[in-house]
Amino acid sequence: EYAVAPGRNVRPRPAGRTWEECAAYPLAYLTAYRMLQRARVAAGQTVLVVGIGSGVSCAALALARHMGCTVVATSRSEAKRAEALTMGAVAAYDSTDAKWPVEADIVIESVGPATWDQSVRCLKPGGRLVVCGGTSGQKVELNLPRLFFKQFEIIGSTMGSYEEFDAVSALVAQGVDVHIDRTYPLDQYDQALERLERGEQLGKIVLTHGAA
């Protein structure tokens, strides 16, 4: 019922956003924001988001669109690919395809071995692949001639700073989409966990616990 936090960790709720949205955005959007910043994102670039469905991948889609980028997504799920299009992606491809018809300036990766080769192949010369996780495993293989001849950059990234969180909160206050998959009351948390375990979510799942 209560929590104690250092004063520097307390921030006002972004104007016009619900408590559910404020529960959903902090970690996922901070992680996605740093990934895009480390990739030196710029308006007009093409951003490929691999494995749409997680909170971070949905945040990357929303933030990249807000920054003026063209966003393409992948997913094994036909339903998630369709939803990605409604969220603003210009195209969505099956993650299990051997090759995706994309030429990206930036690839946002969190899947790992299952999609790594396709992700690297989608980079334009001089492109940047940013990775924050590996849901399909911890080890990948690199084709070194492809890496150095095409001048690729492979960038690791995770979470972010206080300053970056303030920047993210300002973007949320400006109206960046915060995609919530479903909201459950606290006494149904087991159903929420089951949905996560099945990998059915698209965006964050939020638990509520009475009137705020």
mmCIF file of C-alpha atoms in Angstrom:
data_model
loop_
_atom_site.group_PDB
_atom_site.id
_atom_site.type_symbol
_atom_site.label_atom_id
_atom_site.label_comp_id
_atom_site.label_asym_id
_atom_site.label_seq_id
_atom_site.Cartn_x
_atom_site.Cartn_y
_atom_site.Cartn_z
ATOM 1 C CA GLU A 1 0.000 0.000 0.000
ATOM 2 C CA TYR A 2 2.957 2.323 0.538
ATOM 3 C CA ALA A 3 6.352 2.906 -1.016
ATOM 4 C CA VAL A 4 9.287 5.088 -0.051
ATOM 5 C CA ALA A 5 11.436 6.659 -2.780
ATOM 6 C CA PRO A 6 14.244 9.229 -2.873
ATOM 7 C CA GLY A 7 12.949 12.690 -3.651
ATOM 8 C CA ARG A 8 14.902 12.873 -6.913
ATOM 9 C CA ASN A 9 12.918 9.853 -8.173
ATOM 10 C CA VAL A 10 9.582 11.660 -7.845
ATOM 11 C CA ARG A 11 8.195 13.500 -10.860
ATOM 12 C CA PRO A 12 4.864 15.186 -11.641
ATOM 13 C CA ARG A 13 2.483 13.191 -13.784
ATOM 14 C CA PRO A 14 2.750 14.371 -17.432
ATOM 15 C CA ALA A 15 -0.141 16.700 -18.180
ATOM 16 C CA GLY A 16 -3.219 15.079 -19.636
ATOM 17 C CA ARG A 17 -2.078 11.482 -19.180
ATOM 18 C CA THR A 18 -3.883 8.841 -17.146
ATOM 19 C CA TRP A 19 -2.383 6.998 -14.200
ATOM 20 C CA GLU A 20 -2.462 3.830 -16.304
ATOM 21 C CA GLU A 21 -0.390 5.508 -19.028
ATOM 22 C CA CYS A 22 1.988 6.808 -16.370
ATOM 23 C CA ALA A 23 2.413 3.280 -15.024
ATOM 24 C CA ALA A 24 3.137 1.994 -18.527
ATOM 25 C CA TYR A 25 5.639 4.430 -19.989
ATOM 26 C CA PRO A 26 8.620 5.017 -17.641
ATOM 27 C CA LEU A 27 10.988 2.055 -18.069
ATOM 28 C CA ALA A 28 9.932 0.958 -21.554
ATOM 29 C CA TYR A 29 9.952 4.442 -23.062
ATOM 30 C CA LEU A 30 13.172 5.417 -21.307
ATOM 31 C CA THR A 31 14.884 2.304 -22.702
ATOM 32 C CA ALA A 32 13.560 2.912 -26.223
ATOM 33 C CA TYR A 33 14.457 6.614 -26.077
ATOM 34 C CA ARG A 34 18.085 5.905 -25.166
ATOM 35 C CA MET A 35 18.300 3.314 -27.956
ATOM 36 C CA LEU A 36 17.136 5.857 -30.515
ATOM 37 C CA GLN A 37 19.445 8.535 -29.117
ATOM 38 C CA ARG A 38 22.458 6.206 -29.198
ATOM 39 C CA ALA A 39 21.561 5.407 -32.798
ATOM 40 C CA ARG A 40 21.596 9.158 -33.594
ATOM 41 C CA VAL A 41 18.054 9.076 -34.891
ATOM 42 C CA ALA A 42 16.953 11.859 -37.223
ATOM 43 C CA ALA A 43 13.697 12.803 -38.915
ATOM 44 C CA GLY A 44 13.246 11.156 -42.293
ATOM 45 C CA GLN A 45 15.197 8.019 -41.417
ATOM 46 C CA THR A 46 13.802 4.495 -41.616
ATOM 47 C CA VAL A 47 13.641 2.625 -38.303
ATOM 48 C CA LEU A 48 13.043 -1.133 -38.190
ATOM 49 C CA VAL A 49 11.528 -2.403 -34.921
ATOM 50 C CA VAL A 50 12.064 -6.148 -34.599
ATOM 51 C CA GLY A 51 9.582 -8.261 -32.648
ATOM 52 C CA ILE A 52 6.776 -5.787 -32.026
ATOM 53 C CA GLY A 53 4.845 -6.684 -28.903
ATOM 54 C CA SER A 54 7.055 -5.818 -25.938
ATOM 55 C CA GLY A 55 6.763 -2.538 -24.111
ATOM 56 C CA VAL A 56 10.131 -1.385 -25.460
ATOM 57 C CA SER A 57 9.350 -2.235 -29.078
ATOM 58 C CA CYS A 58 5.973 -0.479 -28.917
ATOM 59 C CA ALA A 59 7.665 2.516 -27.304
ATOM 60 C CA ALA A 60 10.309 2.584 -30.048
ATOM 61 C CA LEU A 61 7.592 2.617 -32.696
ATOM 62 C CA ALA A 62 5.749 5.489 -31.011
ATOM 63 C CA LEU A 63 8.854 7.555 -30.290
ATOM 64 C CA ALA A 64 10.392 7.078 -33.739
ATOM 65 C CA ARG A 65 7.155 8.154 -35.398
ATOM 66 C CA HIS A 66 6.971 11.203 -33.130
ATOM 67 C CA MET A 67 10.532 12.070 -34.158
ATOM 68 C CA GLY A 68 9.554 12.055 -37.831
ATOM 69 C CA CYS A 69 10.858 8.623 -38.846
ATOM 70 C CA THR A 70 9.358 5.983 -41.091
ATOM 71 C CA VAL A 71 8.832 2.849 -39.008
ATOM 72 C CA VAL A 72 8.682 -0.777 -40.146
ATOM 73 C CA ALA A 73 7.913 -3.619 -37.728
ATOM 74 C CA THR A 74 8.190 -7.402 -37.597
ATOM 75 C CA SER A 75 6.344 -10.048 -35.616
ATOM 76 C CA ARG A 76 5.580 -13.759 -35.805
ATOM 77 C CA SER A 77 1.950 -12.881 -35.013
ATOM 78 C CA GLU A 78 -0.354 -11.829 -37.834
ATOM 79 C CA ALA A 79 -2.557 -10.013 -35.320
ATOM 80 C CA LYS A 80 0.399 -8.044 -33.938
ATOM 81 C CA ARG A 81 1.533 -7.128 -37.454
ATOM 82 C CA ALA A 82 -1.935 -5.782 -38.184
ATOM 83 C CA GLU A 83 -1.949 -3.826 -34.922
ATOM 84 C CA ALA A 84 1.487 -2.377 -35.683
ATOM 85 C CA LEU A 85 0.032 -0.876 -38.848
ATOM 86 C CA THR A 86 -2.760 0.784 -36.870
ATOM 87 C CA MET A 87 -0.077 2.171 -34.530
ATOM 88 C CA GLY A 88 1.631 3.891 -37.449
ATOM 89 C CA ALA A 89 4.094 1.425 -38.961
ATOM 90 C CA VAL A 90 4.174 1.696 -42.764
ATOM 91 C CA ALA A 91 4.753 -2.061 -43.132
ATOM 92 C CA ALA A 92 4.975 -5.160 -40.943
ATOM 93 C CA TYR A 93 6.641 -8.450 -41.873
ATOM 94 C CA ASP A 94 6.707 -11.956 -40.477
ATOM 95 C CA SER A 95 9.722 -12.295 -38.183
ATOM 96 C CA THR A 96 10.190 -15.907 -39.282
ATOM 97 C CA ASP A 97 10.730 -14.982 -42.955
ATOM 98 C CA ALA A 98 14.283 -15.616 -44.140
ATOM 99 C CA LYS A 99 14.569 -12.032 -45.413
ATOM 100 C CA TRP A 100 12.619 -8.829 -44.872
ATOM 101 C CA PRO A 101 12.257 -6.294 -47.730
ATOM 102 C CA VAL A 102 13.541 -3.364 -45.669
ATOM 103 C CA GLU A 103 16.474 -0.964 -45.966
ATOM 104 C CA ALA A 104 16.816 0.636 -42.555
ATOM 105 C CA ASP A 105 19.014 3.382 -41.165
ATOM 106 C CA ILE A 106 18.391 2.040 -37.659
ATOM 107 C CA VAL A 107 17.344 -1.385 -36.381
ATOM 108 C CA ILE A 108 15.898 -1.743 -32.878
ATOM 109 C CA GLU A 109 16.690 -5.295 -31.707
ATOM 110 C CA SER A 110 15.710 -7.175 -28.557
ATOM 111 C CA VAL A 111 15.061 -10.699 -29.897
ATOM 112 C CA GLY A 112 18.616 -11.895 -30.521
ATOM 113 C CA PRO A 113 19.662 -15.101 -32.332
ATOM 114 C CA ALA A 114 16.256 -15.823 -33.917
ATOM 115 C CA THR A 115 16.253 -12.558 -35.889
ATOM 116 C CA TRP A 116 19.849 -11.310 -35.769
ATOM 117 C CA ASP A 117 20.890 -12.234 -39.310
ATOM 118 C CA GLN A 118 17.748 -10.759 -40.875
ATOM 119 C CA SER A 119 18.185 -7.588 -38.799
ATOM 120 C CA VAL A 120 21.780 -7.045 -39.910
ATOM 121 C CA ARG A 121 20.885 -7.736 -43.543
ATOM 122 C CA CYS A 122 18.260 -4.969 -43.403
ATOM 123 C CA LEU A 123 20.783 -2.261 -42.540
ATOM 124 C CA LYS A 124 21.742 0.301 -45.143
ATOM 125 C CA PRO A 125 25.479 0.885 -45.555
ATOM 126 C CA GLY A 126 26.551 2.851 -42.501
ATOM 127 C CA GLY A 127 23.438 1.764 -40.597
ATOM 128 C CA ARG A 128 23.188 1.264 -36.843
ATOM 129 C CA LEU A 129 21.756 -1.740 -35.004
ATOM 130 C CA VAL A 130 20.901 -1.069 -31.361
ATOM 131 C CA VAL A 131 20.256 -3.996 -29.036
ATOM 132 C CA CYS A 132 18.821 -4.013 -25.508
ATOM 133 C CA GLY A 133 18.065 -7.695 -24.957
ATOM 134 C CA GLY A 134 17.920 -11.200 -26.332
ATOM 135 C CA THR A 135 14.630 -12.984 -25.709
ATOM 136 C CA SER A 136 15.649 -15.880 -27.986
ATOM 137 C CA GLY A 137 19.137 -16.391 -26.535
ATOM 138 C CA GLN A 138 22.398 -14.761 -25.524
ATOM 139 C CA LYS A 139 24.795 -15.500 -28.391
ATOM 140 C CA VAL A 140 24.744 -14.358 -32.028
ATOM 141 C CA GLU A 141 27.130 -14.698 -34.970
ATOM 142 C CA LEU A 142 28.587 -11.782 -36.905
ATOM 143 C CA ASN A 143 29.658 -11.873 -40.529
ATOM 144 C CA LEU A 144 32.770 -9.734 -40.177
ATOM 145 C CA PRO A 145 33.231 -8.796 -43.867
ATOM 146 C CA ARG A 146 29.609 -7.616 -43.967
ATOM 147 C CA LEU A 147 30.216 -5.628 -40.789
ATOM 148 C CA PHE A 148 33.329 -3.777 -41.923
ATOM 149 C CA PHE A 149 32.684 -3.459 -45.650
ATOM 150 C CA LYS A 150 29.267 -1.920 -45.029
ATOM 151 C CA GLN A 151 30.496 0.211 -42.113
ATOM 152 C CA PHE A 152 27.781 -1.031 -39.737
ATOM 153 C CA GLU A 153 27.604 -0.050 -36.072
ATOM 154 C CA ILE A 154 26.403 -2.502 -33.412
ATOM 155 C CA ILE A 155 25.381 -0.600 -30.280
ATOM 156 C CA GLY A 156 24.397 -1.914 -26.877
ATOM 157 C CA SER A 157 21.935 0.074 -24.795
ATOM 158 C CA THR A 158 19.865 -0.188 -21.625
ATOM 159 C CA MET A 159 17.581 2.062 -19.578
ATOM 160 C CA GLY A 160 18.660 5.724 -19.262
ATOM 161 C CA SER A 161 19.553 8.706 -17.093
ATOM 162 C CA TYR A 162 17.479 11.115 -15.025
ATOM 163 C CA GLU A 163 17.906 13.714 -17.760
ATOM 164 C CA GLU A 164 16.714 11.281 -20.412
ATOM 165 C CA PHE A 165 13.702 10.358 -18.283
ATOM 166 C CA ASP A 166 12.748 14.018 -18.048
ATOM 167 C CA ALA A 167 13.037 14.276 -21.844
ATOM 168 C CA VAL A 168 10.818 11.212 -22.256
ATOM 169 C CA SER A 169 8.251 12.598 -19.828
ATOM 170 C CA ALA A 170 8.161 15.833 -21.809
ATOM 171 C CA LEU A 171 7.461 13.857 -24.995
ATOM 172 C CA VAL A 172 4.672 11.969 -23.232
ATOM 173 C CA ALA A 173 3.202 15.294 -22.110
ATOM 174 C CA GLN A 174 3.308 16.386 -25.759
ATOM 175 C CA GLY A 175 1.089 13.459 -26.720
ATOM 176 C CA VAL A 176 3.344 10.543 -27.700
ATOM 177 C CA ASP A 177 1.205 7.426 -27.885
ATOM 178 C CA VAL A 178 1.512 5.156 -24.832
ATOM 179 C CA HIS A 179 0.283 1.762 -25.934
ATOM 180 C CA ILE A 180 -1.383 -0.278 -23.187
ATOM 181 C CA ASP A 181 -2.219 -3.859 -24.053
ATOM 182 C CA ARG A 182 -4.716 -4.555 -21.268
ATOM 183 C CA THR A 183 -5.571 -3.370 -17.787
ATOM 184 C CA TYR A 184 -6.400 -5.836 -15.020
ATOM 185 C CA PRO A 185 -7.542 -5.272 -11.433
ATOM 186 C CA LEU A 186 -4.963 -6.381 -8.916
ATOM 187 C CA ASP A 187 -6.922 -9.494 -7.938
ATOM 188 C CA GLN A 188 -6.606 -10.735 -11.536
ATOM 189 C CA TYR A 189 -2.810 -10.457 -11.699
ATOM 190 C CA ASP A 190 -2.581 -14.207 -12.363
ATOM 191 C CA GLN A 191 -4.486 -13.696 -15.632
ATOM 192 C CA ALA A 192 -2.131 -10.877 -16.550
ATOM 193 C CA LEU A 193 0.877 -13.132 -15.921
ATOM 194 C CA GLU A 194 -0.647 -15.886 -18.040
ATOM 195 C CA ARG A 195 -1.067 -13.443 -20.933
ATOM 196 C CA LEU A 196 2.580 -12.444 -20.606
ATOM 197 C CA GLU A 197 3.717 -16.072 -20.447
ATOM 198 C CA ARG A 198 1.826 -16.824 -23.673
ATOM 199 C CA GLY A 199 3.455 -13.820 -25.349
ATOM 200 C CA GLU A 200 0.097 -12.415 -26.412
ATOM 201 C CA GLN A 201 0.618 -8.853 -25.202
ATOM 202 C CA LEU A 202 1.190 -5.863 -27.454
ATOM 203 C CA GLY A 203 2.516 -3.117 -25.217
ATOM 204 C CA LYS A 204 2.403 -2.905 -21.448
ATOM 205 C CA ILE A 205 -0.032 -4.707 -19.154
ATOM 206 C CA VAL A 206 -1.165 -2.523 -16.256
ATOM 207 C CA LEU A 207 -2.551 -3.590 -12.873
ATOM 208 C CA THR A 208 -4.983 -1.257 -11.105
ATOM 209 C CA HIS A 209 -5.741 -1.234 -7.396
ATOM 210 C CA GLY A 210 -8.708 0.986 -6.712
ATOM 211 C CA ALA A 211 -9.432 4.643 -7.230
ATOM 212 C CA ALA A 212 -6.442 7.005 -7.472
#
